[in-house]
Structure formats: C-alpha cells, structure tokens
Coordinates of C-alpha atoms in Angstrom, one line a residue:
M16 CA 38.0 -46.4 46.4
A17 CA 40.1 -43.6 47.8
E18 CA 38.3 -40.7 49.4
N19 CA 39.3 -37.1 50.3
Q20 CA 38.6 -35.3 53.6
D21 CA 35.0 -34.6 52.6
G22 CA 34.3 -38.2 52.0
Q23 CA 34.1 -37.8 48.2
E24 CA 35.5 -40.6 46.1
R25 CA 38.5 -39.9 44.0
T26 CA 37.3 -41.4 40.7
E27 CA 38.9 -39.0 38.2
E28 CA 42.4 -39.3 36.8
A29 CA 44.8 -36.5 37.8
S30 CA 44.8 -33.5 35.4
A31 CA 47.8 -32.2 33.7
K32 CA 47.9 -29.2 36.1
K33 CA 47.8 -31.5 39.2
L34 CA 50.6 -33.7 37.7
A35 CA 52.7 -30.5 37.1
D36 CA 52.0 -29.2 40.6
A37 CA 53.0 -32.6 42.1
R38 CA 56.3 -32.5 40.1
K39 CA 57.1 -29.0 41.3
K40 CA 56.7 -30.4 44.9
G41 CA 59.1 -33.2 44.1
Q42 CA 56.3 -35.8 44.1
V43 CA 57.1 -38.2 41.3
P44 CA 57.1 -42.0 40.9
R45 CA 60.2 -43.7 42.2
S46 CA 61.2 -47.4 42.5
R47 CA 63.9 -48.3 44.9
E48 CA 64.0 -51.8 43.4
L49 CA 64.8 -50.4 40.0
S50 CA 67.6 -48.3 41.5
T51 CA 69.0 -51.3 43.4
M52 CA 68.8 -53.5 40.3
L53 CA 70.5 -51.0 38.0
V54 CA 73.3 -50.1 40.5
T55 CA 74.0 -53.8 41.2
I56 CA 74.1 -54.8 37.5
A57 CA 76.2 -51.7 36.6
G58 CA 78.7 -52.4 39.3
A59 CA 79.0 -56.1 38.4
S60 CA 79.3 -55.3 34.7
A61 CA 82.1 -52.7 35.4
I62 CA 84.0 -55.3 37.5
L63 CA 83.4 -58.0 34.7
I64 CA 84.7 -55.6 32.0
G65 CA 87.6 -54.2 33.9
G66 CA 88.2 -57.1 36.3
G67 CA 91.7 -57.9 35.1
Q68 CA 92.9 -54.3 35.5
L69 CA 91.1 -54.0 38.8
A70 CA 92.8 -57.2 40.1
N71 CA 96.2 -56.0 39.0
S72 CA 95.7 -52.6 40.6
M73 CA 94.5 -54.2 43.9
T74 CA 97.5 -56.6 43.8
G75 CA 99.9 -53.6 43.5
L76 CA 98.1 -51.9 46.3
F77 CA 98.4 -54.9 48.6
E78 CA 102.1 -55.3 47.7
Y79 CA 102.8 -51.7 48.5
S80 CA 100.8 -51.7 51.8
L81 CA 102.6 -54.9 52.9
S82 CA 106.1 -53.9 51.8
T83 CA 108.8 -53.3 54.3
E84 CA 109.1 -49.8 53.0
F85 CA 105.7 -49.1 54.2
L86 CA 105.5 -51.3 57.4
L87 CA 108.9 -50.5 58.7
Q88 CA 108.8 -46.8 58.0
T89 CA 110.4 -44.9 60.9
D90 CA 110.2 -41.4 59.5
T91 CA 106.8 -40.2 60.7
S92 CA 107.0 -37.1 58.3
K93 CA 106.6 -39.5 55.3
L94 CA 103.5 -41.3 56.6
P95 CA 101.0 -38.7 55.3
S96 CA 102.5 -38.9 51.8
Q97 CA 102.4 -42.7 51.9
L98 CA 98.8 -42.8 53.1
Y99 CA 97.9 -40.3 50.3
T100 CA 99.6 -42.6 47.8
L101 CA 97.6 -45.6 49.1
L102 CA 94.3 -43.6 48.9
L103 CA 95.1 -42.4 45.4
Q104 CA 95.9 -45.9 44.2
G105 CA 92.7 -47.2 45.7
L106 CA 90.6 -44.5 44.1
L107 CA 92.3 -45.1 40.7
A108 CA 91.6 -48.8 41.0
I109 CA 87.9 -48.5 41.7
W110 CA 86.9 -45.4 39.8
P111 CA 85.3 -47.3 36.9
V112 CA 83.1 -49.2 39.3
V113 CA 82.2 -46.0 41.2
L114 CA 81.4 -44.1 38.0
A115 CA 79.2 -47.0 36.7
T116 CA 77.2 -47.2 39.9
V117 CA 76.7 -43.4 40.2
L118 CA 75.5 -43.2 36.6
A119 CA 73.2 -46.1 37.2
A120 CA 71.8 -44.4 40.3
I121 CA 71.1 -41.2 38.3
V122 CA 69.6 -43.0 35.3
S123 CA 67.3 -45.1 37.6
S124 CA 65.9 -41.8 39.1
V125 CA 65.5 -40.0 35.8
V126 CA 64.1 -42.9 33.7
L127 CA 60.9 -43.3 35.8
G128 CA 59.9 -40.0 37.3
G129 CA 62.2 -37.6 35.4
W130 CA 64.6 -35.1 36.8
T131 CA 63.4 -33.1 39.8
F132 CA 65.1 -30.8 42.2
N133 CA 63.3 -29.6 45.3
L134 CA 64.8 -28.1 48.5
S135 CA 61.5 -27.3 50.3
L136 CA 61.3 -28.4 53.9
K137 CA 58.0 -29.7 55.1
L138 CA 57.7 -29.4 58.9
E139 CA 54.8 -31.9 59.0
R140 CA 57.3 -34.6 58.0
L141 CA 59.0 -34.1 61.4
D142 CA 55.7 -34.9 63.2
P143 CA 56.3 -38.1 65.2
I144 CA 52.6 -38.9 65.3
K145 CA 52.3 -38.8 61.6
G146 CA 55.6 -40.8 61.4
L147 CA 54.1 -43.6 63.5
T148 CA 50.9 -43.5 61.5
K149 CA 52.9 -44.1 58.3
L150 CA 54.9 -46.8 60.0
F151 CA 51.8 -48.9 60.7
S152 CA 50.0 -48.0 57.4
L153 CA 49.0 -50.4 54.7
R154 CA 51.7 -49.0 52.5
S155 CA 54.4 -49.8 55.1
L156 CA 53.0 -53.3 55.5
G157 CA 53.3 -53.7 51.7
E158 CA 56.9 -52.5 51.7
L159 CA 57.7 -54.9 54.6
V160 CA 56.2 -57.9 52.7
K161 CA 58.0 -56.8 49.5
S162 CA 61.3 -56.6 51.4
I163 CA 60.8 -60.1 52.9
I164 CA 60.1 -61.5 49.5
K165 CA 63.1 -59.8 48.1
M166 CA 65.4 -61.2 50.8
V167 CA 64.0 -64.7 50.3
V168 CA 64.5 -64.6 46.5
I169 CA 68.0 -63.0 46.6
G170 CA 69.0 -65.3 49.5
T171 CA 67.9 -68.4 47.6
A172 CA 69.8 -67.2 44.5
A173 CA 72.9 -66.5 46.6
V174 CA 72.8 -69.9 48.2
L175 CA 72.5 -71.6 44.9
I176 CA 75.3 -69.7 43.3
V177 CA 77.6 -70.4 46.3
E178 CA 76.8 -74.1 46.1
L179 CA 77.7 -74.1 42.4
M180 CA 80.9 -72.2 43.0
S181 CA 81.9 -74.1 46.1
D182 CA 84.6 -76.1 44.4
D183 CA 86.1 -73.0 42.8
I184 CA 86.0 -71.2 46.1
L185 CA 87.9 -74.0 47.9
T186 CA 90.4 -74.2 45.1
L187 CA 91.4 -70.5 45.7
G188 CA 93.3 -71.6 48.9
L189 CA 95.6 -73.8 46.8
Q190 CA 96.5 -71.1 44.3
A191 CA 99.2 -68.6 44.3
P192 CA 98.2 -65.2 45.7
E193 CA 98.2 -63.3 42.4
A194 CA 96.1 -66.0 40.7
A195 CA 93.8 -66.3 43.7
I196 CA 93.1 -62.5 43.6
V197 CA 92.3 -62.6 39.9
N198 CA 90.1 -65.7 40.2
S199 CA 88.3 -64.5 43.3
S200 CA 87.4 -61.2 41.5
G201 CA 86.0 -63.2 38.7
L202 CA 83.9 -65.4 41.0
L203 CA 82.7 -62.3 42.9
T204 CA 81.6 -60.6 39.7
W205 CA 79.6 -63.6 38.5
F206 CA 78.1 -63.9 42.0
F207 CA 76.8 -60.3 41.8
L208 CA 75.5 -60.8 38.3
V209 CA 73.6 -64.0 39.2
V210 CA 72.2 -62.3 42.3
S211 CA 71.1 -59.4 40.2
L212 CA 68.9 -61.6 38.0
P213 CA 66.1 -61.8 40.7
L214 CA 66.3 -58.1 41.1
I215 CA 65.3 -57.7 37.5
L216 CA 62.1 -59.7 38.1
I217 CA 61.4 -57.7 41.3
A218 CA 62.0 -54.4 39.5
A219 CA 59.7 -55.5 36.6
I220 CA 56.9 -56.0 39.1
D221 CA 57.7 -52.9 41.3
V222 CA 57.9 -50.3 38.5
P223 CA 54.3 -50.8 37.2
W224 CA 53.0 -51.0 40.8
Q225 CA 54.7 -47.7 41.7
M226 CA 53.3 -46.0 38.6
W227 CA 49.8 -47.3 39.4
N228 CA 50.1 -46.3 43.1
Y229 CA 51.4 -42.8 42.0
K230 CA 48.4 -42.2 39.8
K231 CA 46.0 -43.6 42.4
E232 CA 47.3 -41.1 45.0
L233 CA 46.9 -38.2 42.7
R234 CA 43.3 -39.1 41.7
M235 CA 40.8 -36.3 42.0
T236 CA 37.1 -36.0 43.0
R237 CA 34.7 -34.6 40.5
Q238 CA 34.4 -31.4 42.6
E239 CA 38.2 -30.9 42.5
V240 CA 38.0 -31.3 38.7
R241 CA 35.2 -28.7 38.5
D242 CA 37.1 -26.3 40.8
E243 CA 40.3 -26.7 38.7
H244 CA 38.3 -25.9 35.5
K245 CA 37.0 -22.8 37.1
E246 CA 40.4 -21.7 38.1
S247 CA 41.9 -22.4 34.7
D248 CA 39.0 -20.7 32.8
G249 CA 38.8 -17.9 35.3
R250 CA 36.2 -17.4 38.0
P251 CA 33.3 -15.2 36.8
E252 CA 33.8 -12.5 39.4
V253 CA 37.6 -12.4 38.6
K254 CA 36.9 -12.2 34.9
A255 CA 34.4 -9.5 35.4
K256 CA 36.9 -7.5 37.5
L257 CA 39.6 -7.9 34.8
R258 CA 37.2 -6.8 32.1
E259 CA 36.3 -3.7 34.2
M260 CA 40.0 -2.9 34.7
Q261 CA 40.8 -3.4 31.0
Q262 CA 37.9 -1.2 30.1
A263 CA 39.0 1.5 32.5
A264 CA 42.5 1.4 31.1
A265 CA 41.2 1.6 27.5
N266 CA 39.0 4.6 28.5
R267 CA 42.0 6.4 30.0
R268 CA 44.0 5.9 26.8
M269 CA 41.0 7.0 24.7
M270 CA 40.5 10.2 26.8
E271 CA 44.2 11.1 26.4
K272 CA 43.6 11.3 22.6
V273 CA 40.6 13.7 22.8
P274 CA 42.8 16.9 23.1
T275 CA 44.4 15.9 19.8
A276 CA 41.1 15.7 17.9
D277 CA 39.9 18.2 15.3
V278 CA 36.3 18.0 16.2
V279 CA 33.8 16.3 18.6
I280 CA 30.4 15.5 17.1
T281 CA 27.6 15.0 19.6
N282 CA 24.0 13.7 19.7
P283 CA 24.0 16.2 21.6
T284 CA 23.8 14.4 25.0
H285 CA 23.7 10.6 24.5
F286 CA 26.6 10.1 22.0
S287 CA 30.0 11.8 21.4
V288 CA 32.6 10.9 18.8
A289 CA 36.0 12.6 18.4
L290 CA 37.6 12.7 14.9
K291 CA 41.1 13.6 13.8
Y292 CA 42.2 14.3 10.3
D293 CA 45.8 14.8 9.1
E294 CA 45.8 15.3 5.4
A295 CA 49.5 14.3 5.1
R296 CA 49.2 11.1 7.0
M297 CA 45.6 9.9 6.7
R298 CA 43.4 8.9 3.8
A299 CA 40.3 9.8 5.7
P300 CA 39.3 11.2 9.2
T301 CA 39.9 8.7 12.0
L302 CA 37.9 8.0 15.1
V303 CA 40.1 8.6 18.2
A304 CA 37.4 8.5 20.9
K305 CA 33.7 7.6 21.3
G306 CA 31.3 7.1 24.1
A307 CA 27.7 7.1 25.3
D308 CA 26.0 8.8 28.2
I309 CA 28.6 9.4 31.0
V310 CA 31.6 8.7 28.7
A311 CA 30.1 11.0 26.1
A312 CA 29.8 13.7 28.7
R313 CA 33.4 13.2 29.7
I314 CA 34.6 13.5 26.1
R315 CA 32.7 16.8 25.7
E316 CA 34.2 18.0 29.0
I317 CA 37.8 17.3 27.9
A318 CA 37.2 18.7 24.5
G319 CA 35.9 22.0 26.0
E320 CA 38.9 22.2 28.4
N321 CA 41.3 21.8 25.5
G322 CA 39.6 24.1 22.9
V323 CA 38.4 21.3 20.6
S324 CA 35.4 22.3 18.6
I325 CA 32.1 20.6 19.5
V326 CA 29.5 20.3 16.8
E327 CA 26.0 19.0 17.2
S328 CA 24.9 16.5 14.5
P329 CA 22.7 13.8 16.0
R330 CA 22.4 11.5 13.0
L331 CA 26.1 11.7 12.0
A332 CA 27.2 11.2 15.7
R333 CA 25.1 8.0 15.9
A334 CA 26.2 6.8 12.5
I335 CA 29.9 7.2 13.3
Y336 CA 29.4 5.6 16.8
A337 CA 27.6 2.5 15.4
N338 CA 29.8 1.9 12.3
T339 CA 33.4 2.9 13.3
Q340 CA 35.8 1.3 15.7
L341 CA 38.4 3.2 17.6
D342 CA 41.5 4.2 15.6
Q343 CA 39.7 3.3 12.4
E344 CA 38.8 5.5 9.4
I345 CA 35.2 6.4 9.0
P346 CA 33.1 4.6 6.4
A347 CA 33.4 5.9 2.8
G348 CA 29.6 6.7 2.9
L349 CA 30.2 9.2 5.6
Y350 CA 33.0 11.1 3.9
L351 CA 30.8 13.9 2.6
A352 CA 29.0 14.5 5.8
V353 CA 32.2 14.6 7.9
A354 CA 33.8 16.8 5.3
Q355 CA 31.0 19.4 5.8
I356 CA 31.6 19.2 9.5
L357 CA 35.4 19.7 9.2
T358 CA 34.9 22.6 6.7
Y359 CA 32.7 24.2 9.3
V360 CA 35.4 23.7 12.0
Y361 CA 38.1 25.3 9.8
Q362 CA 35.7 28.2 9.1
L363 CA 35.2 28.7 12.9
R364 CA 39.0 28.8 13.4
T365 CA 39.3 31.5 10.7
W366 CA 36.5 33.5 12.2
R367 CA 38.1 33.4 15.6
D368 CA 41.5 34.5 14.2
L369 CA 40.3 37.0 11.6
G370 CA 36.7 37.8 12.4
G371 CA 34.1 38.4 9.7
A372 CA 30.8 36.7 9.1
Y373 CA 30.0 33.9 11.5
P374 CA 29.9 30.6 9.6
Q375 CA 26.6 28.7 9.2
A376 CA 26.5 25.3 11.0
P377 CA 25.9 22.5 8.4
E378 CA 23.1 19.9 8.5
P379 CA 24.8 16.9 6.8
E380 CA 22.7 14.2 5.4
V381 CA 23.3 10.6 6.6
D382 CA 21.9 7.5 4.9
D383 CA 19.4 5.6 7.0
S384 CA 21.4 2.3 6.5
Y385 CA 24.0 3.6 8.9
L386 CA 21.4 4.0 11.6
K387 CA 19.8 0.6 11.5
S388 CA 21.4 -0.5 14.8
F389 CA 19.4 2.2 16.6
E390 CA 16.0 1.1 15.2

C-alpha cells in the first residue's frame, strides 16, 4: 500500500478537489501506446484511402527531380525556385497523411486525460539525482518490460507480414517503374495496418493500467481527507474571523443610518433602537438600528451628536429589539405605543421651534407577549 512522507497509508480515493488541482498542474492520465496506435493506424488509413493519388504525386515528383531540366540546370538563379517547387509538390503529396497523424495525436491526448495546457517550469525536474532515482525505479522497470514486449510482438508481426508478402516484394523488381511505385505503396500500407494490430492489443492493456496507476498515485490518507474537508468547510478560526469582520461591516452600515432616524428609544442603558418613519413611503415605522450594551451606547452617542431625539421607554425598547429585524417594520401590536413616542418627538420639535408648554413624556403600554424572550 502506498504511503506518504509521514508513513500513513494512502487508502482513500482522490477527492474532486485533488483531481482538479492535479489537472491544473498538468497531471492527467496519458498512454503513449494509445497515441502510437492511433497515429500509426491513422497514417496507414490515410495512405490506403489516398494511396493512388499519393503514388501519382510521388511519381510526378520523382520524374521532375530526375529530369534533365532539373539535373542539368546551369542557371544557379533558378535553383531556389526549383527547390521550392519540389518542396511544395512534396508537401501537397503528403499533406493528407500529415493531417491524419496530427489529428490522431491530438485525439489520443484528449480522449484519455482531456485537454490541458500548462507552461509551468518545475526546477526539481532538472535535479540529476532525482532523474537517476526515477531511471532505476519500479515504474521505469515496468516501462522497460513493456517496451521489450512491444518490440517482440511488433517484430513478430512484421516478420510474418514480410514473409507473406515476400513474393509480391520480389515481383516489384520485374515491374515497370510506375506500376512498381503504385504496388509498393499498397504493400507498405498493408504492412503498417497489420503491424498496427498488435498495437491495438497493447493499447487496450496499457490504457486501463495508466488509469489505475493515475488514481493510485493520487490516493490520499485519511488525515489529508480530513484536512481538505476543513479547508473546504472553513477552519473554525477563519470562520470566526470572517463573522467578526462581517459583523463589524454590518455595524458600520447600521451606525450610518442612525443620523437619519426620527427617534432612538432606550432601555435606558442596556438597549437602544432607532426608528424612522416617512409617511409618504412607509406603511409603518422601520427599525434602522438596534444594539445592546456597548452598541446601544454608541447608537445613543451618534444620535446625540446628530440631534436625534432620545426617549426612554424600557419595555418598548426591549419589545422592538426582540421582535423586529433591521430594516423591517415594527409589529402591528406596537403601532400604538410607537405612535405615542413619535407624537411626543414631534411635540418636542414644535416646542424647540415655537416654545410654549413643555410636552409630557408618554408611558406607552406594551403587551407582555412581546417581552417573553427576556423572561
């Protein structure tokens, strides 16, 4: 069983996060045998399908390169154009084969491990000591054994197909050049196709093994799984710090609304609630800020600095604090009590502006059902 540096066994399957991280690093399952098989079959198939056209193009290319016009050319200024013509004719002749093999190479990479693109340079790969360690590892030994088996299988298939084609190969020397070129291309195509058959078997064995080995290398210990769960769920100290920061930000936004309130109702020391009422926009007074102890004191301080009326009504302050969320309207059962407070606040404003008799502070009644949370 594989172990990590701490000696713990890697018994757990790789998580989705570890698989995603490995993919980002370019670590995906790959099979060179699958690539070799697909490229060989694709090239042979392209030659088989377009063998006649390829043979004709190659015949024309040989005729031009062996012509007196080309071989006995004395004007050196024309040599570049003639070489360019040869190169262009050669590329036009083989482009279907090249295209087929390139597409096969791309497909063989994508079909197993998917498309990845990673330009990161790992300096540890340049370490000669680690390179020698990998060279004499069990994995390298397995690759060596696999290569030997592959050579034996492919070599046996090649010998058999050459023996079967021996008469046809010897006959090529008795044929006209044009016929010999066409027939030789056909023999070569069938040779590659037959040699590719063992590659299919080798790839069929190598692909599952590569998948199994890839999953085995990414296995995790139970401790690694627990650590990953902690990171994904959030470490307790980090979550606590985030909650603290979120609460601080919420308190700042709440305190910014206190100067816009119409009244702050207090306990008078333990609780403070700030209410705002806009008859044109609101159906009922809305709670814009609330707090207990230190936060309550800060609400009263900001209200005093901004000229917001502060009214003591212990039962009403506690009832609003317990039964109303920020930016919500007060409960219907508290409408009358809050209306008495707001009437008193409006009377205070009139007294400050016009003078007269000082208004009497109300003592609103609050149903005990709104204070159950404090019992």
